XYZ file of C-alpha atoms in Angstrom:
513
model
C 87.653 104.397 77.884
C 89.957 102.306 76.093
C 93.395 102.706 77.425
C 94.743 101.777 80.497
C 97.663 103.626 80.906
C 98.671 106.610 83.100
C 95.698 109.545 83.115
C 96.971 113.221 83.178
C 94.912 114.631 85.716
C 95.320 118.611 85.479
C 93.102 121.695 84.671
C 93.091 122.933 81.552
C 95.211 125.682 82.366
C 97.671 123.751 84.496
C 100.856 124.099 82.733
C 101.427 126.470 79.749
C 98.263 128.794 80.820
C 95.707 127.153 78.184
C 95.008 124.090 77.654
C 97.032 124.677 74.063
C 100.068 125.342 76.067
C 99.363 121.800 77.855
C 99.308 120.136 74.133
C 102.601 122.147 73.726
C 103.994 120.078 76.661
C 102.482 116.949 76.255
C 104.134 117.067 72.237
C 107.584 118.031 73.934
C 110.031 114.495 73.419
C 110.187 114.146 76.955
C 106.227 113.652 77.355
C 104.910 112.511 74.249
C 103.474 109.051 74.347
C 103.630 109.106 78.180
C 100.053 109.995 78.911
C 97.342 107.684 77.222
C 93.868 109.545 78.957
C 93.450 112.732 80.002
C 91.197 113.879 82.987
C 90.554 117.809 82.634
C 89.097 119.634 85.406
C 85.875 121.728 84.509
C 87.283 124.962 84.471
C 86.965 124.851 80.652
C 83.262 125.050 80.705
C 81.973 128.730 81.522
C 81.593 128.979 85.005
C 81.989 131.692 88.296
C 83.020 129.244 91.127
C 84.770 126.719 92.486
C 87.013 126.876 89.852
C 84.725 124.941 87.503
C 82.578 122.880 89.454
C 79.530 125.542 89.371
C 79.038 125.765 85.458
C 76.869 128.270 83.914
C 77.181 126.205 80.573
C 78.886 123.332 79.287
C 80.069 125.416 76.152
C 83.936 126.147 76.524
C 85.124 129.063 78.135
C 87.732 129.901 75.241
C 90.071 131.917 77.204
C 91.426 128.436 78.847
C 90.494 125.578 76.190
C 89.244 125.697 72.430
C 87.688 122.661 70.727
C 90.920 122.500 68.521
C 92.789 121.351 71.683
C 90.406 118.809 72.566
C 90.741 117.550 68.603
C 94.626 118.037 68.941
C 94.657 115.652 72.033
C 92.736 113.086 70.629
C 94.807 112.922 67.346
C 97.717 112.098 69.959
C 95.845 108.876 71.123
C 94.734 110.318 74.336
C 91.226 109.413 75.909
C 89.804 112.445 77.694
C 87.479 112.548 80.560
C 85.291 114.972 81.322
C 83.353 116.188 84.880
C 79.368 116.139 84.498
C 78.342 118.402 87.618
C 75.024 116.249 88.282
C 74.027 117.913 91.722
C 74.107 121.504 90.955
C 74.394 124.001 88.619
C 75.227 127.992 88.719
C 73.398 130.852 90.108
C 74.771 132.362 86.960
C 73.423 129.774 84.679
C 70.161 131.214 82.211
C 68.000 128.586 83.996
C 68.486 130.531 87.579
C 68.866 134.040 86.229
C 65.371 133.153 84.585
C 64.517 132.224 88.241
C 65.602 135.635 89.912
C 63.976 137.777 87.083
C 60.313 135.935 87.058
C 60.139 134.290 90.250
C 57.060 131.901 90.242
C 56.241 132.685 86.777
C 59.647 131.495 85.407
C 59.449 128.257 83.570
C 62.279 126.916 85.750
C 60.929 127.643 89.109
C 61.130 123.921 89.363
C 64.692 123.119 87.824
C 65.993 123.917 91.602
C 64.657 122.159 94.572
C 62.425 124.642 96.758
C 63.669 124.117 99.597
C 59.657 124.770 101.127
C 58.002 122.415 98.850
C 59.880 120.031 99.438
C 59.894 119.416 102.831
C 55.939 120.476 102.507
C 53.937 118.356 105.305
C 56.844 117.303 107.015
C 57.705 120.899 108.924
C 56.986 124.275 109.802
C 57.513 127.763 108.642
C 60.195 129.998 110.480
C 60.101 133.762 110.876
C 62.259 134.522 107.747
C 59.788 132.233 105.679
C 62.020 129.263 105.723
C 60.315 125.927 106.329
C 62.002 123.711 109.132
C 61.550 120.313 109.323
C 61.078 117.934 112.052
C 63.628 116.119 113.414
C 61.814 112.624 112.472
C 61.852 113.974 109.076
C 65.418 115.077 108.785
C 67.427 113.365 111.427
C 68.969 110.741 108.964
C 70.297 113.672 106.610
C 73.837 114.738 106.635
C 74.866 118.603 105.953
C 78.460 119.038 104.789
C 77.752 122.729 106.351
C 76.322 124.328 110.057
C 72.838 125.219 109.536
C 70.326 124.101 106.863
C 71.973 124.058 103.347
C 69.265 126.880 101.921
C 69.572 130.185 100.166
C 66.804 132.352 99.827
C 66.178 134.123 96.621
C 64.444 137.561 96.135
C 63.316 137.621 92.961
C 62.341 140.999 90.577
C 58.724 140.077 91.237
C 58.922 140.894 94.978
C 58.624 136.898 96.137
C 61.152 135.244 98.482
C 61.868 131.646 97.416
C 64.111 129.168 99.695
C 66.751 127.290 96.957
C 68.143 124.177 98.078
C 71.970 124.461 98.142
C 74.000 122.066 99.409
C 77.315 123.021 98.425
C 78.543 126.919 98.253
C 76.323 129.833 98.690
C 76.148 133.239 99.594
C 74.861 136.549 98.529
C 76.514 140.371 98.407
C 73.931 143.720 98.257
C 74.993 145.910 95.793
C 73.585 149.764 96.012
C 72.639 151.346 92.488
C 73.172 154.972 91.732
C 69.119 154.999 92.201
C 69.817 154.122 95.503
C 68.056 150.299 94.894
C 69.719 147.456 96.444
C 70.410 144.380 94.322
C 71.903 140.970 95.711
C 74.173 139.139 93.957
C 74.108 135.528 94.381
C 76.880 133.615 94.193
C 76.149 129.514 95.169
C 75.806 125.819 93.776
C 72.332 125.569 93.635
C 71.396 121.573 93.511
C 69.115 120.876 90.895
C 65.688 119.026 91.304
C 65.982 115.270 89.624
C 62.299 114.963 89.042
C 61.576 118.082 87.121
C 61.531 116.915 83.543
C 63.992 120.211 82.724
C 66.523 118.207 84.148
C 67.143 115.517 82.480
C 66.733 117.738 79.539
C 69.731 119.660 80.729
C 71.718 116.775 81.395
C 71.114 115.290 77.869
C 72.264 118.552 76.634
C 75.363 118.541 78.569
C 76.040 114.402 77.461
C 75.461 115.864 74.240
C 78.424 118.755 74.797
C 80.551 116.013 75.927
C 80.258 113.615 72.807
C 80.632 116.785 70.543
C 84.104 117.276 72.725
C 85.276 113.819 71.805
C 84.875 112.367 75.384
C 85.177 108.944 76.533
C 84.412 108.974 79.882
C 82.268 111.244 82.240
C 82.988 111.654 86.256
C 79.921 112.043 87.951
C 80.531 114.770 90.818
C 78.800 114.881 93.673
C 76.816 112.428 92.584
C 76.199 110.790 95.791
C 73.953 114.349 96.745
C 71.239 113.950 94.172
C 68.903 111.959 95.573
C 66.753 113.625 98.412
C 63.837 112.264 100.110
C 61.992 113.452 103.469
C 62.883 111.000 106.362
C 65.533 109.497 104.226
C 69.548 109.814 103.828
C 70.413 112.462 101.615
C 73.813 110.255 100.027
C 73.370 107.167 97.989
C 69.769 106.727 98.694
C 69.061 103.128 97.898
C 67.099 102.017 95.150
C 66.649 105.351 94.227
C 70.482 106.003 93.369
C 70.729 102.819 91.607
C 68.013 103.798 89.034
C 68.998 107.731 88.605
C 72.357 105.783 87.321
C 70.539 103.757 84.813
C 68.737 106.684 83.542
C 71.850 108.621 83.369
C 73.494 105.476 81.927
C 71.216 105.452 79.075
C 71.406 109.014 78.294
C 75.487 108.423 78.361
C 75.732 104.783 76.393
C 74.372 105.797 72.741
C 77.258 108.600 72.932
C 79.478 106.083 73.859
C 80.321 107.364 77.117
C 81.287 105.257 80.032
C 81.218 106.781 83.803
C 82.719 106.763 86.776
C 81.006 108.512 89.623
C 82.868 111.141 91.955
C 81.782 109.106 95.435
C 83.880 109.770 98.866
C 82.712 107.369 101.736
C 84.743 105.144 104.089
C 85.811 101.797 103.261
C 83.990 100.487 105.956
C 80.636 101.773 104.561
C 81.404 99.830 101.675
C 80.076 101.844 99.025
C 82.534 101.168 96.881
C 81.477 97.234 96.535
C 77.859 98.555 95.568
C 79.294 100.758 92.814
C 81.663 97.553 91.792
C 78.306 95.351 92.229
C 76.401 97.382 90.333
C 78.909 97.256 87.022
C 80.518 100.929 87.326
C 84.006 101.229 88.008
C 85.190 102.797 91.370
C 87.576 105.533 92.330
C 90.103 104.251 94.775
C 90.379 106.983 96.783
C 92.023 104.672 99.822
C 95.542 104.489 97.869
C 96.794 107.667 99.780
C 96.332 107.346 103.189
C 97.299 103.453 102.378
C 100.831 104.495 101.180
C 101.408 107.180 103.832
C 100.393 104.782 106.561
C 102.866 102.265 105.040
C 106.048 104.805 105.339
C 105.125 105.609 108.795
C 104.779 101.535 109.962
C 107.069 100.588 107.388
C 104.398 97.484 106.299
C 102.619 97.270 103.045
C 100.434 94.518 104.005
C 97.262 96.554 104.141
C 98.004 97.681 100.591
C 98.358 94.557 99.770
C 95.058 93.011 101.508
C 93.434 95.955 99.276
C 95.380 95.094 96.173
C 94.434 91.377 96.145
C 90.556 92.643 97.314
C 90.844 94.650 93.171
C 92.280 91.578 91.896
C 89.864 88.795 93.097
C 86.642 90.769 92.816
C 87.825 92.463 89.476
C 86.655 95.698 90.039
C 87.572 98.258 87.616
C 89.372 101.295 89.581
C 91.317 104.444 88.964
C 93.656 105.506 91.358
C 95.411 108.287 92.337
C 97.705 109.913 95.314
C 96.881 113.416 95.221
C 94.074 115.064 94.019
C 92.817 118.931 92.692
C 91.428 119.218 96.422
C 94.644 117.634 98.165
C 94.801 114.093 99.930
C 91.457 112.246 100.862
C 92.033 110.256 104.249
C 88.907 109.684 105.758
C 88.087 107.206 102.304
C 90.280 104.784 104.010
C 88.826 104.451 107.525
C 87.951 100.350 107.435
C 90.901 99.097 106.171
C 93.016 101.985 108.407
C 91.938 102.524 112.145
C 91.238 105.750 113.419
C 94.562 105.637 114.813
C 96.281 104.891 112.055
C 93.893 107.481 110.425
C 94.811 110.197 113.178
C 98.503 109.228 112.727
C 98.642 109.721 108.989
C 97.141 113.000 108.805
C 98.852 114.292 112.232
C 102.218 113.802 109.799
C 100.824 115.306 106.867
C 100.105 118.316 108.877
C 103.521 118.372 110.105
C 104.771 118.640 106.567
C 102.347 121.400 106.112
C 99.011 120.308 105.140
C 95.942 121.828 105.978
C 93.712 119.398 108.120
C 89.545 119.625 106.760
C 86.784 118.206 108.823
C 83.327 117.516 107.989
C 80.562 119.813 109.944
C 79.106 116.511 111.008
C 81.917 114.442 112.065
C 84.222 117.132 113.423
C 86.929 114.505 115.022
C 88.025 112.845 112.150
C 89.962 114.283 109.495
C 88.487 114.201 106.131
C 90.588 115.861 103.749
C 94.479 117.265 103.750
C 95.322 120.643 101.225
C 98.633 119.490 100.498
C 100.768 118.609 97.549
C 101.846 114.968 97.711
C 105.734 116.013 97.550
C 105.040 118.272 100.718
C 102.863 115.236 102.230
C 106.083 113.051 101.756
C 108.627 115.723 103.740
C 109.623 116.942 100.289
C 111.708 114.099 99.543
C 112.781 112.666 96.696
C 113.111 109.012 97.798
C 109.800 108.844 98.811
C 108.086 110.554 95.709
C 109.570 108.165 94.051
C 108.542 105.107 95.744
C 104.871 106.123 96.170
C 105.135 106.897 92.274
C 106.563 103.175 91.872
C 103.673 101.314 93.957
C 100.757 103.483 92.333
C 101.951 102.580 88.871
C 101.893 98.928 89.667
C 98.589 98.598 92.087
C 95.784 97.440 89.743
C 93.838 99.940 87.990
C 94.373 102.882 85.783
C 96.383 105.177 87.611
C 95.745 108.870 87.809
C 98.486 111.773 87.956
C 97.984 115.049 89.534
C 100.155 117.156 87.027
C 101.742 119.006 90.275
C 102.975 116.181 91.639
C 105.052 115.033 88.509
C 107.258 117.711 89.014
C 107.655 117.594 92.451
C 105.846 120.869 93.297
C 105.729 121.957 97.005
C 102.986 123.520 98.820
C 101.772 127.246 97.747
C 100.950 128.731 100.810
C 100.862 132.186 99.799
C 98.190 131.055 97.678
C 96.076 129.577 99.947
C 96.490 132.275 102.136
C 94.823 134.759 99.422
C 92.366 132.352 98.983
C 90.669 133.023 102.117
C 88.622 130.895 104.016
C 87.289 129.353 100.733
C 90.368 129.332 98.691
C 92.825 127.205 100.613
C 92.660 124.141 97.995
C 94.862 127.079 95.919
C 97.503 125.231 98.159
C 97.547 122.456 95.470
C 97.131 124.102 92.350
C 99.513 125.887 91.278
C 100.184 126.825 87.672
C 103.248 126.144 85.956
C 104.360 128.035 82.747
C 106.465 126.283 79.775
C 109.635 127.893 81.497
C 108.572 126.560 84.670
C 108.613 123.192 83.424
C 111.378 123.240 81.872
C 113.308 124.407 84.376
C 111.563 121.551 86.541
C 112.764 118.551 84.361
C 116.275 119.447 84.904
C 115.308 117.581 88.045
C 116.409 113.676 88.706
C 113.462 113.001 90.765
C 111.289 114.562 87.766
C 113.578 112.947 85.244
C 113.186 109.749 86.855
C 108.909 109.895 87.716
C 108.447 110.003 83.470
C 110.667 107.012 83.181
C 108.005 104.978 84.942
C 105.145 106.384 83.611
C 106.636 105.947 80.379
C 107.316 102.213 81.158
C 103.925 101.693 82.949
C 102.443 103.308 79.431
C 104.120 101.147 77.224
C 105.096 97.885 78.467
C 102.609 94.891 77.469
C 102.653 93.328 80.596
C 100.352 96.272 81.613
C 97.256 95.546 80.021
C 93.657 95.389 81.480
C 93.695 91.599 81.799
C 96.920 91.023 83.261
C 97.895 88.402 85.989
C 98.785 90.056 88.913
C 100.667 89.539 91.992
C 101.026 91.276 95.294
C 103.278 90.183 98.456
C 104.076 91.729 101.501
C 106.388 90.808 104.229
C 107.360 93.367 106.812
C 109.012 96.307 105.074
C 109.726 94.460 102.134
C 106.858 94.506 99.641
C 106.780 92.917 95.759
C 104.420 93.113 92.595
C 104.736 91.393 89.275
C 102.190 91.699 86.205
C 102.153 89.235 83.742
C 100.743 89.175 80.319
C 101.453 87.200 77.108
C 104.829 85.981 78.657
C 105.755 89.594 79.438
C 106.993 90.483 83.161
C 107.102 93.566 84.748
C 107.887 93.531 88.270
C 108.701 96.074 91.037
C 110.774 95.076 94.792
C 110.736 97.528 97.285
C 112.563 97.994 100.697
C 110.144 100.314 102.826
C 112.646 100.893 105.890
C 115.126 101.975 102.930
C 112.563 103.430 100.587
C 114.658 101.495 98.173
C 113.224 99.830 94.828
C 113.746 98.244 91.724
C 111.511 97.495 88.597
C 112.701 95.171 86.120
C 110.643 94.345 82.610
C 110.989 91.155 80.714
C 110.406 90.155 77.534
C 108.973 87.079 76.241
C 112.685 85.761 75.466
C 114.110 86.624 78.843
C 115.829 89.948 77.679
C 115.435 92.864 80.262
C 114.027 95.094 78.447
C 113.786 97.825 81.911
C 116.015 98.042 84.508
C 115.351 101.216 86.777
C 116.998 100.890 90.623
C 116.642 103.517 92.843
């Protein structure tokens, strides 16, 4: 990825119902230029769940995005990055459907993990055929569910075959007028790294991705793939490391770089291994780091993690908000758990929806929120966590929704059910919509600073950068080639100002808030 300005981070139906309708916008005087990358969710590739991430195939689903818009946003300069779905794949995709129809004669009865020869020697067989392992054999795994993450399969040939599934699954009967019940399986089944099929698929879907014009690919999930009895099930060491080379070389003659879609605590520091290792890191700690700075009125932490980016170089992308709503646990070793506890107890008060992981049930994980609902819905603050994103190292990433200040959608969420309440987040916006939204200062004034962060010099990949805290009064200042941009903010006031300077002296950007 060659730019390092501000990412659009939307789906491809986000605003104008198509991704064409999101060209529309992005064309429109008030946006053009302001975006330089362009992260689009995978809802563009044909899939039945999870609004994307379970693809059937990685060929576009046309009703939402057409290769011409990809083409169109390239000839506009933008980079575009793309999600590769490593861990799992579709029940609807050929490869299981194959599955269901031939059962142990299909070809790709290994492209899935069975879940029974897997764990093979290292367990025993329950009453509903399932094999259970022993605790010495699966005590160091983590399930993001209750129970073991299996769905069994009944195939047209009469067999019963356990399917690893980590993620989503479930099945529905459905009756036929001959009276014969059929299930219908909907689930993210996770796919079985050492079956050669694999890594055939995943050239295949590299290959989709060059042919789309992408420069970078997120990994998701990626910390899932490796499984091995008696071991952790995320980031298995050395095995991770060299699934990441061999994806790596699949990805580098299509000149793709990656970032991989990783959530652990600071204090586990996974991230360092990632930045060790050469691959850039998502810096999911940025939110809960902001949010805990309103409520103490201190930006030192954010600073302590600023300067950590700066002297270690790693290469980040950072965001506030995200498709799923706010990550907080991420941030547990540079926050306490009180601090932790305290940030999400306010985002709840503002109407967030407070997610816990099945196996650590105290601590708050995730928030379904908007980041303007996160914030109180005001304007002031918006606007100041805008300000200290764009000028905290790394290439900063914007959920669309939160550009225009959109609030909660809890009448979403609520139709959602029990698996849709991320809806709370996503809402789409037409053209009118957004036009009616950038009558709006706080709107008005968010694209002034992306447009400045976009095009000012002293923003550049290799810039000096400085960070200082005291109390509630925080200050940053980029440097490059004699250009200065520089930001001063007030947190007790959520006051700021950013000032840019040109070689000559000459403010070239003034904004005061």
């Amino acid at each position: 990825m060659k730019n390092y300005g501000p990412m659009l981070y939307a789906y491809p139906d986000s605003m104008g119902n198509h991704l064409s309708g999101t060209v529309e916008i992005l064309n429109m005087q008030e946006f053009k230029g302001i975006f330089q990358s362009f992260y689009i969710l995978p809802s563009m590739y044909q899939n039945d769940l999870d609004r994307g991430f379970c693809v059937v195939r990685y060929d576009l689903d046309e009703r939402v995005a057409t290769e011409k818009d990809l083409s169109d946003l390239r000839s506009m300069n933008i980079d575009l990055m793309m999600d590769f779905v490593v861990n799992h794949a579709s029940t609807g995709s050929p490869q299981f459907q194959d599955i269901v129809k031939n059962g142990s004669r299909s070809k790709f009865k290994d492209f899935f993990i069975n879940w029974n020869q897997f764990w093979e020697g290292h367990g025993e067989l329950d009453q509903e055929g399932i094999l259970r392992p022993f605790s010495s054999a699966i005590e160091m795994m983590y399930f993001r569910g209750p129970g073991l993450p299996v769905l069994m399969i009944e195939c047209d040939t009469g067999e019963k075959i356990p399917y690893w599934s980590t993620f989503y699954k479930q099945f529905t009967e459905k009756t036929k007028e001959n009276g014969e019940i059929r299930r219908i399986y909907q689930a993210q089944m996770d796919l079985n790294i050492q079956s050669p099929m694999v890594w055939e698929y995943y050239q295949d879907a590299i290959n989709h991705f060059s042919s789309y014009g992408a420069g970078l690919i997120r990994l998701d999930a990626f910390g899932h793939v490796s499984k091995i009895p008696g071991r952790v099930n995320f980031m298995n060491e050395p095995e991770t490391w060299d699934i990441l080379e061999r994806i790596k070389a699949l990805a580098d003659p299509n000149g793709l770089d990656m970032i991989q879609e990783i959530h652990d605590c600071y204090a586990e520091r996974t991230y360092f291994k990632l930045a060790e290792h050469g691959y850039r890191i998502y810096d999911f700690f940025l939110p809960a780091l902001v949010i805990d700075a309103f409520i103490r009125n201190d930006g030192s932490i954010i600073r302590c993690w600023g300067e950590e980016i700066i002297r270690n170089k790693y290469q980040t992308v950072n965001l506030l908000c995200s498709h799923d709503g706010i990550p907080v646990y991420d941030a547990l070793g540079l926050l306490d758990r009180k601090q932790i506890d305290e940030v999400a107890k306010l985002i709840s008060s503002n109407g967030g929806e407070i997610r816990y992981l099945p196996a650590k049930k105290d601590i708050p994980y995730n928030i379904g929120t908007t980041l303007y609902s996160a914030l109180g819905e005001n304007d002031d603050n918006l606007l100041l966590a805008r300000a200290i994103q764009l000028f905290m190292p790394g290439v900063p990433q914007i959920w669309y929704l939160d550009i225009f200040a959109g609030p909660n959608d809890y009448d979403a969420a609520k139709m959602g059910g029990a698996t849709g309440n991320k809806e709370i987040c996503r809402t789409n916006l037409s053209k009118d919509q957004i036009g009616q939204y950038l009558k709006k200062k706080v709107v008005v004034d968010q694209i002034k600073l992306l447009r400045f962060r976009s095009e000012f010099p002293a923003f550049a990949r290799d810039a000096e950068i400085h960070i200082e805290s005291a109390g509630y009064e925080m200050s940053f200042v980029w440097k490059k080639q004699d250009y200065k941009a520089s930001l001063h903010l007030n947190l007790l006031t959520r006051r700021f100002s950013i000032e840019g300077l040109a070689p000559d002296g000459a403010v070239s950007f003034r904004y005061d808030s």
